[in-house]
């Protein structure tokens, strides 16, 4: 089904618009130059109805991204939180993927981007999983990309910016063409950065390691896993990681709103650990799915009900 040809509504600049009528002009500035920012957010079915996971954290990051890109969002955080809840509720969704996006209008063209209106949209649709249930159990095959991840002298790595994802798409398409399911990108010095749209963790000798955030997006799922590690008493080190350290790790996994907690069974033809989801990955994955389903009382504040 085409993303443009669906029933339902999309929140656009403060109003609910019929899905097929939520349109912009072909000379919209962001379409040409990529200056915009967005979020990927998930709503899950819980015992109390649909609820959005870590909604406020996602909205906070959207505002940080816009600030970094010097884009003034013409709505408050509270209004955008309400818009995201409404997008799920009005489309009668029990579980959903949400896409809030901030973009520039069509008042002018050129790199200066002077006096352009800032628009905001929120769409929500049914989207069960980024990877298959089998992949979440047995893990995926990953290839180290020939493309280098962005670094701080090239772009704004703390912003979830539209244009940054060209780098991700090139890396992912290269990996898929080689028979793998995901890509691992290195930073400009050759250290592990992240996946095409995910943060990475490795487990080695009882310690959970994840790259520091110099060339990585500050992942909300990444922070969730760090919180879980604290709950479980698992020692964590945020540091530089080399590619060959991933080869010899006991376990490895990706994290992200779309990927959730996704085991890595192989990198560049090297089997990682036992070649399947490891015990620590399995425990953290189970905690994650309990949290998003409202089954972890100690983290119930991470869920926002969409009920109006």
Tab-separated table of C-alpha atoms in Angstrom, residues 179-283:
chain	number	residue	atom	x	y	z
A	179	UNK	CA	23.367	-10.381	1.476
A	180	UNK	CA	23.308	-8.854	4.951
A	181	UNK	CA	20.394	-7.289	6.799
A	182	UNK	CA	22.084	-4.254	8.344
A	183	UNK	CA	25.162	-2.063	8.167
A	184	UNK	CA	27.690	-1.058	10.790
A	185	UNK	CA	29.318	2.318	10.218
A	186	UNK	CA	32.702	3.404	11.546
A	187	UNK	CA	33.642	6.948	12.494
A	188	UNK	CA	36.270	9.014	10.697
A	189	UNK	CA	39.030	7.450	12.810
A	190	UNK	CA	37.925	3.883	12.158
A	191	UNK	CA	36.152	3.202	15.447
A	192	UNK	CA	32.659	1.720	15.636
A	193	UNK	CA	29.947	4.378	15.492
A	194	UNK	CA	26.489	2.843	14.997
A	195	UNK	CA	24.184	1.032	12.605
A	196	UNK	CA	22.288	2.702	9.788
A	197	UNK	CA	19.592	3.734	12.252
A	198	UNK	CA	20.574	2.039	15.499
A	199	UNK	CA	23.046	2.234	18.349
A	200	UNK	CA	25.204	-0.814	19.053
A	201	UNK	CA	26.158	-2.679	22.224
A	202	UNK	CA	28.562	-5.547	22.781
A	203	UNK	CA	28.865	-7.841	25.785
A	204	UNK	CA	32.371	-9.007	26.654
A	205	UNK	CA	33.669	-10.644	29.842
A	206	UNK	CA	30.603	-9.637	31.830
A	207	UNK	CA	30.731	-5.958	30.846
A	208	UNK	CA	28.330	-4.170	28.501
A	209	UNK	CA	30.129	-1.807	26.119
A	210	UNK	CA	28.696	0.844	23.806
A	211	UNK	CA	30.412	3.568	21.765
A	212	UNK	CA	30.603	7.058	23.198
A	213	UNK	CA	28.314	9.514	21.445
A	214	UNK	CA	30.793	11.624	19.463
A	215	UNK	CA	29.531	10.431	16.066
A	216	UNK	CA	26.281	8.827	17.207
A	217	UNK	CA	22.753	10.007	17.738
A	218	UNK	CA	21.721	10.062	21.394
A	219	UNK	CA	19.415	7.073	21.096
A	220	UNK	CA	16.402	6.900	23.375
A	221	UNK	CA	16.351	3.100	23.195
A	222	UNK	CA	20.084	3.188	23.938
A	223	UNK	CA	19.369	5.109	27.131
A	224	UNK	CA	16.596	2.646	27.985
A	225	UNK	CA	19.087	-0.235	27.795
A	226	UNK	CA	21.575	1.678	29.940
A	227	UNK	CA	18.811	2.160	32.510
A	228	UNK	CA	18.003	-1.561	32.413
A	229	UNK	CA	21.672	-2.429	32.858
A	230	UNK	CA	21.649	-0.284	35.980
A	231	UNK	CA	18.536	-2.079	37.234
A	232	UNK	CA	20.232	-5.456	36.698
A	233	UNK	CA	23.616	-4.457	38.071
A	234	UNK	CA	25.384	-5.037	34.747
A	235	UNK	CA	28.582	-2.962	34.530
A	236	UNK	CA	28.645	-0.593	31.542
A	237	UNK	CA	31.473	1.168	29.731
A	238	UNK	CA	30.842	3.904	27.172
A	239	UNK	CA	34.045	4.080	25.153
A	240	UNK	CA	35.650	3.690	21.759
A	241	UNK	CA	35.186	0.212	20.294
A	242	UNK	CA	37.137	-1.296	17.413
A	243	UNK	CA	35.610	-3.441	14.703
A	244	UNK	CA	37.621	-6.507	15.729
A	245	UNK	CA	36.309	-6.169	19.290
A	246	UNK	CA	32.845	-6.760	17.875
A	247	UNK	CA	34.149	-9.887	16.108
A	248	UNK	CA	35.297	-11.396	19.420
A	249	UNK	CA	32.427	-10.165	21.598
A	250	UNK	CA	30.376	-12.662	23.579
A	251	UNK	CA	27.198	-10.945	22.372
A	252	UNK	CA	26.235	-7.962	20.235
A	253	UNK	CA	22.971	-6.195	19.532
A	254	UNK	CA	21.476	-3.088	17.982
A	255	UNK	CA	18.971	-0.779	19.689
A	256	UNK	CA	16.519	1.698	18.210
A	257	UNK	CA	12.869	2.664	18.152
A	258	UNK	CA	12.364	0.715	14.925
A	259	UNK	CA	14.851	-2.097	15.612
A	260	UNK	CA	13.935	-2.318	19.327
A	261	UNK	CA	16.549	-4.758	20.740
A	262	UNK	CA	17.972	-6.722	17.816
A	263	UNK	CA	20.674	-9.397	18.234
A	264	UNK	CA	23.642	-9.502	15.839
A	265	UNK	CA	24.797	-13.024	15.051
A	266	UNK	CA	27.442	-12.221	12.456
A	267	UNK	CA	29.605	-9.286	11.358
A	268	UNK	CA	31.632	-9.397	8.142
A	269	UNK	CA	31.342	-13.187	7.998
A	270	UNK	CA	32.587	-13.637	11.584
A	271	UNK	CA	30.187	-15.405	13.920
A	272	UNK	CA	29.696	-13.472	17.158
A	273	UNK	CA	29.600	-15.544	20.331
A	274	UNK	CA	27.357	-18.570	19.916
A	275	UNK	CA	25.969	-17.209	16.653
A	276	UNK	CA	22.562	-16.411	18.117
A	277	UNK	CA	20.910	-14.202	20.707
A	278	UNK	CA	22.957	-14.323	23.900
A	279	UNK	CA	21.605	-14.558	27.472
A	280	UNK	CA	22.198	-10.915	28.399
A	281	UNK	CA	20.686	-9.718	25.119
A	282	UNK	CA	17.687	-11.961	25.745
A	283	UNK	CA	17.209	-10.581	29.261
